């Protein structure tokens, strides 16, 4: 709600009352010079009221032109940087300075340009105070008008309450008020408005939310992370990832959740983190990539070749959850690689069992002969998890297997226990 100071000569009070009514119906608070009688020379009060106003409206007639008070008021407003709009109520020659400013001809009572005047006033106020929202008294619920007024309260709790009230309704004026509050001169109002609109998915809140990330208040900046996630715009992902250089606490989980909501466009940004030297950040990126599913598989395959063991382990775990042929083929390669330590290869075996794809069976059968006990156990477990789909390959291998490998395959076929598996055991035992 903007404040307008109306300057007029006393003989124009009837028109002033009509003007005041129009202004109030369009959501403007009105100050009048009559509150400060000229006879009392209350210039200090007049000056303060003008300074507090968004603009000054002067009703110009021959009497007003001759009035020292009216002249003083519009001249003071210009000196204070307050916009001045003139309403020409009676044919009179305007001061040269006023002719250079917006003025409206109200000399014809049959065609008063009220709409043009109100539109001009709203345009001026919007330009000077973008957080202001015009509210019609006849169309806007009173609780919304009161909340908009409270945005400018000197009490921080009142301002916060106003944001909360506006955020609880989808009324267009309330939404516009919150968007306008993103440009409010008070930081707390801007921040709270950004959180409210961000959680509603409004991209217009992004600039202020990014500023909020830089605040020392961890709770507020964490709320900003959540709001950015709710908006889901991937263009802010680099700023969130960069934030990890400054914050390493609960924020990393919130950032991961926010990035996941932004979709697969974030994957290349996380992949870039895998090229860094910081192990914790690479592990975090690997864990976060899991949430992107199939789109993250190429990046996770890259992470399988990282020099850090922890990164490899988390990449294996992520691929285990996502699955797919690309994941299986690369895990099989890792299992077969003599350059990998046994514990990493063992994790790969477990992952293959969790995925349960039959294409892994030949590699798992081969792992039954490896020299590492953990790998052999995990390979056997993985084959049991794959179950009946593994039986044909196990039966085929059983035909040529000897010693420990033969005993392990026999044991697996018994444990799988399908008719095909048991039949193969009976056939082999009769030979």
C-alpha atoms as one frame of an Amber mdcrd trajectory, in Angstrom:
protein
   0.000   0.000   0.000   1.592   3.276  -1.158   1.158   6.645   0.530   0.109
   9.674  -1.493   0.229  13.249  -0.194  -2.588  15.411  -1.581  -1.914  19.131
  -1.688  -4.832  21.500  -2.260  -6.326  24.842  -1.319  -9.177  24.709   1.190
 -11.787  25.846  -1.349 -11.095  22.694  -3.367 -11.919  20.363  -0.487 -14.991
  18.833  -2.193 -12.928  17.684  -5.156 -10.159  16.609  -2.783 -12.600  14.325
  -0.955 -13.580  12.714  -4.256  -9.913  12.279  -5.124  -9.167  10.775  -1.716
 -11.975   8.255  -2.185 -10.621   7.180  -5.562  -7.121   6.852  -4.153  -8.184
   4.785  -1.158 -10.298   2.493  -3.320  -7.146   1.722  -5.261  -5.153   0.801
  -2.179  -3.363   4.076  -1.468  -2.963   5.639   1.951  -3.617   9.369   1.724
  -2.071  12.245   3.649  -3.601  15.715   3.351  -2.125  19.103   4.078  -5.311
  19.926   6.049  -3.983  17.773   8.846  -1.385  20.494   9.278  -3.330  23.829
   9.261  -1.357  26.571   7.542  -2.309  28.989  10.259  -0.180  27.006  12.666
   2.772  27.039  10.295   3.307  23.316  10.937   5.886  23.044   8.207   7.889
  20.387  10.052   4.887  18.063  10.087   4.104  18.792   6.444   7.687  18.118
   5.402   7.784  14.805   7.247   4.503  13.692   5.707   5.762  14.548   2.219
   9.033  12.692   2.809   7.050   9.600   3.837   4.920   9.727   0.687   5.513
   7.855  -2.557   4.326  10.881  -4.522   2.526  14.224  -4.167  -0.705  15.082
  -5.958  -1.424  18.781  -6.200  -4.901  20.009  -7.149  -4.287  23.121  -9.188
  -6.777  25.983  -9.397  -6.286  29.733  -9.451  -6.685  29.738  -5.675  -4.186
  26.907  -5.259  -1.724  28.681  -7.527  -1.924  31.713  -5.258  -1.579  29.633
  -2.063   1.831  29.854  -0.427   1.234  26.548   1.348   0.316  24.612  -1.806
   3.275  26.112  -3.675   5.594  25.319  -0.791   4.374  21.708  -0.669   5.017
  20.824  -4.303   8.329  22.685  -4.375   9.456  20.897  -1.201   8.408  17.536
  -2.702  10.538  18.121  -5.786  13.475  19.111  -3.613  13.026  15.935  -1.551
  12.967  13.787  -4.677   9.256  12.968  -4.368   7.420  12.742  -7.721   4.774
  15.418  -8.289   1.617  14.943 -10.360  -0.676  17.887 -11.054  -4.451  17.704
 -11.373  -5.688  20.747 -13.276  -9.121  21.326 -11.771  -9.656  24.799 -13.140
  -8.334  26.615 -16.190  -5.179  28.313 -14.970  -1.680  28.852 -16.220   0.652
  26.309 -14.620   4.002  27.187 -13.159   6.657  26.437 -15.822   8.121  23.708
 -13.625   4.758  21.942 -13.323   4.265  21.965 -17.092   7.316  19.693 -17.355
   5.763  17.150 -14.966   2.806  14.767 -15.398  -0.481  16.677 -15.292  -4.078
  15.696 -15.954  -6.937  17.849 -17.170  -9.958  17.575 -14.886 -11.566  20.813
 -16.038 -14.449  18.972 -17.733 -16.604  17.410 -14.973 -18.276  15.105 -17.513
 -15.073  13.342 -18.616 -12.680  13.225 -15.660  -9.669  11.007 -16.585  -9.686
   8.980 -13.362  -8.415   5.761 -14.944  -5.507   7.505 -16.641  -4.602   9.267
 -13.399  -4.706   6.083 -11.307  -2.710   4.183 -13.930  -0.052   6.891 -13.984
   0.174   6.933 -10.189   0.530   3.154 -10.027   3.239   3.292 -12.697   5.215
   5.907 -10.780   4.925   4.015  -7.497   5.838   0.706  -9.132   8.945   2.274
 -10.661  10.103   3.903  -7.437   8.998   1.170  -5.040   8.689  -2.116  -6.931
   7.668  -3.926  -3.764   4.462  -1.901  -3.540   1.259  -3.613  -4.660  -1.892
  -1.629  -5.472  -4.900  -3.144  -3.687  -8.492  -2.255  -4.385 -10.520  -1.972
  -1.187 -13.514  -3.446  -2.974 -11.779  -6.451  -4.520  -9.014  -7.440  -2.107
  -9.789  -9.253   1.172  -9.019  -7.160   4.218  -6.562  -9.690   5.649  -4.449
  -9.399   2.500  -4.525  -5.603   2.615  -3.506  -5.703   6.273  -0.673  -8.131
   5.529   0.626  -5.946   2.703   0.594  -2.943   5.027   2.457  -4.944   7.690
   5.330  -5.601   5.281   6.492  -2.077   6.106   6.046  -2.437   9.856   8.869
  -1.372  12.143   8.374  -4.670  14.002  10.254  -7.635  12.487   7.742 -10.133
  13.885   4.905  -8.268  12.190   6.775  -8.376   8.895   7.423 -12.098   9.225
   3.785 -12.703  10.119   2.694 -10.729   7.073   4.804 -12.905   4.768   3.393
 -16.035   6.387  -0.187 -14.834   5.951   0.370 -13.931   2.312   2.067 -17.273
   1.634  -0.940 -19.206   2.909  -3.241 -18.007   0.142  -3.127 -18.274  -3.632
  -5.043 -15.018  -4.074  -3.469 -13.157  -7.045  -2.942  -9.983  -5.013  -1.153
 -11.950  -2.270   1.096 -13.615  -4.845   1.841 -10.262  -6.465   2.592  -8.783
  -3.049   5.127 -11.514  -2.299   6.756 -11.081  -5.695   6.888  -7.349  -5.075
   8.403  -7.977  -1.653  11.404  -9.550  -3.385  12.471  -5.945  -4.034  11.603
  -4.642  -0.573  14.223  -2.352   1.007  14.376  -4.551   4.127  16.471  -7.696
   3.787  14.363  -9.823   6.115  11.270  -9.120   4.010  13.129  -9.953   0.796
  14.487 -13.176   2.266  11.195 -14.421   3.691   9.333 -13.517   0.508  11.925
 -15.423  -1.541  11.529 -18.504   0.646   7.747 -18.326   0.335   7.731 -17.960
  -3.439  10.604 -20.403  -3.874   8.750 -23.129  -2.027   5.841 -22.405  -4.352
   8.144 -23.059  -7.328   8.350 -19.441  -8.514  11.527 -18.824 -10.555  11.276
 -15.099  -9.804  12.560 -15.860  -6.310  15.868 -17.285  -7.572  18.056 -14.130
  -7.424  17.114 -13.366  -3.831  17.473 -17.034  -2.818  21.000 -17.074  -4.232
  21.780 -13.992  -2.140  20.327 -15.790   0.880  22.832 -18.628   0.421  25.568
 -16.176   1.363  24.028 -15.288   4.724  25.786 -16.408   7.874  22.499 -17.712
   9.261  22.845 -21.414   8.460  19.186 -22.195   9.123  17.984 -19.549   6.675
  20.507 -20.497   3.990  19.490 -24.144   4.346  15.873 -23.118   3.803  17.006
 -21.318   0.663  18.609 -24.549  -0.598  15.312 -26.378  -0.101  13.396 -23.605
  -1.874  15.769 -23.699  -4.850  15.188 -27.430  -5.065  11.435 -26.873  -5.095
  11.852 -24.452  -8.000  13.888 -27.095  -9.822  15.813 -24.783 -12.155  19.096
 -26.491 -13.082  20.776 -23.182 -13.943  21.450 -22.622 -10.235  23.129 -26.016
  -9.773  26.686 -24.640 -10.159  26.091 -22.184  -7.307  24.815 -24.962  -5.062
  27.771 -27.200  -5.877  30.153 -24.297  -5.316  28.585 -23.812  -1.898  30.087
 -27.159  -0.891  33.499 -25.454  -0.774  32.246 -23.306   2.109  29.869 -25.627
   3.909  30.282 -29.262   4.886  27.553 -30.223   7.286  23.856 -30.946   6.928
  23.915 -28.687   3.876  25.488 -31.377   1.690  22.414 -33.587   2.077  20.049
 -30.694   1.385  22.045 -29.722  -1.695  21.954 -33.309  -2.964  18.162 -33.407
  -2.563  17.797 -30.039  -4.291  19.987 -31.088  -7.216  18.060 -34.315  -7.666
  14.840 -32.309  -8.074  16.480 -30.337 -10.894  16.749 -33.361 -13.152  19.379
 -34.933 -15.370  20.750 -31.579 -16.586  22.688 -31.513 -13.305  24.611 -34.734
 -14.060  27.468 -33.095 -16.051  28.007 -30.630 -13.209  28.374 -33.469 -10.714
  30.627 -35.328 -13.122  32.973 -32.344 -13.072  33.286 -32.767  -9.302  34.706
 -36.239  -9.946  37.737 -34.560 -11.532  38.572 -32.709  -8.327  41.180 -33.790
  -5.793  38.977 -33.595  -2.701  37.926 -37.144  -1.835  34.957 -36.143   0.322
  33.490 -34.026  -2.456  33.974 -36.826  -4.980  32.269 -39.311  -2.673  29.410
 -36.835  -2.169  29.068 -36.361  -5.933  29.036 -40.128  -6.456  26.346 -40.611
  -3.819  24.312 -37.774  -5.305  24.578 -39.150  -8.836  22.767 -42.296  -7.725
  19.567 -40.263  -7.427  19.588 -39.521 -11.166  19.212 -43.148 -12.223  20.140
 -44.239 -15.750  21.284 -40.734 -16.727  24.104 -40.986 -14.189  25.475 -44.379
 -15.280  28.239 -43.016 -17.582  29.474 -40.725 -14.806  29.387 -43.540 -12.265
  31.315 -45.797 -14.640  33.929 -43.061 -14.788  34.021 -43.075 -10.984  34.837
 -46.804 -11.025  38.286 -45.824 -12.284  38.966 -43.191  -9.633  42.210 -43.523
  -7.722  40.404 -43.302  -4.387  39.015 -46.538  -2.994  36.056 -44.806  -1.305
  34.902 -43.284  -4.584  35.018 -46.698  -6.262  33.031 -48.334  -3.475  30.265
 -45.718  -3.630  30.200 -45.889  -7.423  29.764 -49.672  -7.245  26.960 -49.248
  -4.727  25.216 -46.676  -6.921  25.446 -48.878 -10.012  24.116 -51.769  -7.960
  20.979 -49.754  -7.193  20.537 -48.444 -10.741  21.382 -51.622 -12.678  21.329
 -51.951 -16.455  23.547 -53.650 -19.019  26.180 -50.905 -19.041  26.528 -51.167
 -15.283  26.794 -54.968 -15.451  29.415 -55.036 -18.204  31.654 -52.553 -16.408
  31.295 -54.316 -13.066  32.273 -57.581 -14.758  35.372 -55.867 -16.135  36.205
 -54.629 -12.659  35.724 -58.117 -11.245  38.081 -59.576 -13.840  40.734 -56.877
 -13.497  43.948 -58.067 -11.868  44.912 -54.448 -11.235  42.058 -53.994  -8.761
  42.480 -55.015  -5.143  40.499 -58.030  -3.997  38.172 -56.046  -1.739  37.046
 -53.812  -4.618  36.470 -56.841  -6.835  34.465 -58.400  -4.019  32.209 -55.315
  -3.889  31.723 -55.653  -7.648  30.620 -59.284  -7.214  28.067 -58.280  -4.582
  26.715 -55.579  -6.874  26.307 -58.051  -9.722  24.262 -60.273  -7.453  22.064
 -57.353  -6.413  21.446 -56.410 -10.031  20.666 -60.036 -10.869  21.227 -59.824
 -14.614  21.900 -63.141 -16.344  24.660 -61.587 -18.472  26.836 -61.565 -15.346
  26.641 -65.349 -14.868  29.743 -66.369 -16.885  31.910 -63.875 -15.022  30.500
 -64.985 -11.676  31.139 -68.653 -12.451  34.701 -67.757 -13.325  34.992 -65.973
  -9.977  34.196 -69.259  -8.203  37.789 -70.263  -9.029  39.477 -67.080  -7.793
  42.025 -67.335  -5.003  40.164 -64.923  -2.708  37.711 -66.553  -0.283  35.487
 -63.458  -0.038  35.110 -63.240  -3.799  34.258 -66.935  -4.086  31.624 -66.628
  -1.346  30.144 -63.493  -2.879  30.148 -65.044  -6.351  28.255 -68.067  -5.031
  25.779 -65.771  -3.272  25.307 -63.736  -6.444  24.598 -66.858  -8.492  22.020
 -67.984  -5.913  20.396 -64.543  -6.177  20.182 -64.865  -9.951  18.657 -68.277
  -9.382  17.117 -70.352 -12.160  18.499 -68.072 -14.886  22.006 -69.128 -13.841
  21.291 -72.877 -14.029  21.989 -73.476 -17.769  25.465 -71.937 -17.527  26.192
 -73.753 -14.262  25.139 -77.073 -15.795  27.277 -76.443 -18.864  30.316 -75.608
 -16.714  29.696 -78.625 -14.500  30.387 -80.892 -17.498  34.069 -79.910 -17.547
  34.609 -78.715 -13.991  36.876 -80.583 -11.610  37.879 -80.515  -7.982  36.765
 -77.558  -5.868  34.965 -75.834  -8.730  32.869 -78.954  -9.385  31.943 -79.241
  -5.704  30.970 -75.545  -5.577  28.750 -75.823  -8.641  27.106 -78.980  -7.288
  26.397 -77.165  -4.044  24.940 -74.179  -5.909  22.638 -76.333  -8.028  21.322
 -78.033  -4.893  20.726 -74.667  -3.219  18.965 -73.229  -6.270  16.853 -76.379
  -6.252  14.863 -75.949  -9.457  13.804 -79.112 -11.340  16.358 -78.336 -14.046
  19.121 -77.937 -11.475  18.241 -81.129  -9.597  17.852 -83.063 -12.848  21.308
 -81.968 -13.936  22.751 -83.158 -10.636  21.132 -86.574 -11.001  22.349 -86.888
 -14.570  25.901 -85.930 -13.702  25.972 -88.262 -10.685  25.009 -91.276 -12.847
  27.942 -90.650 -15.163
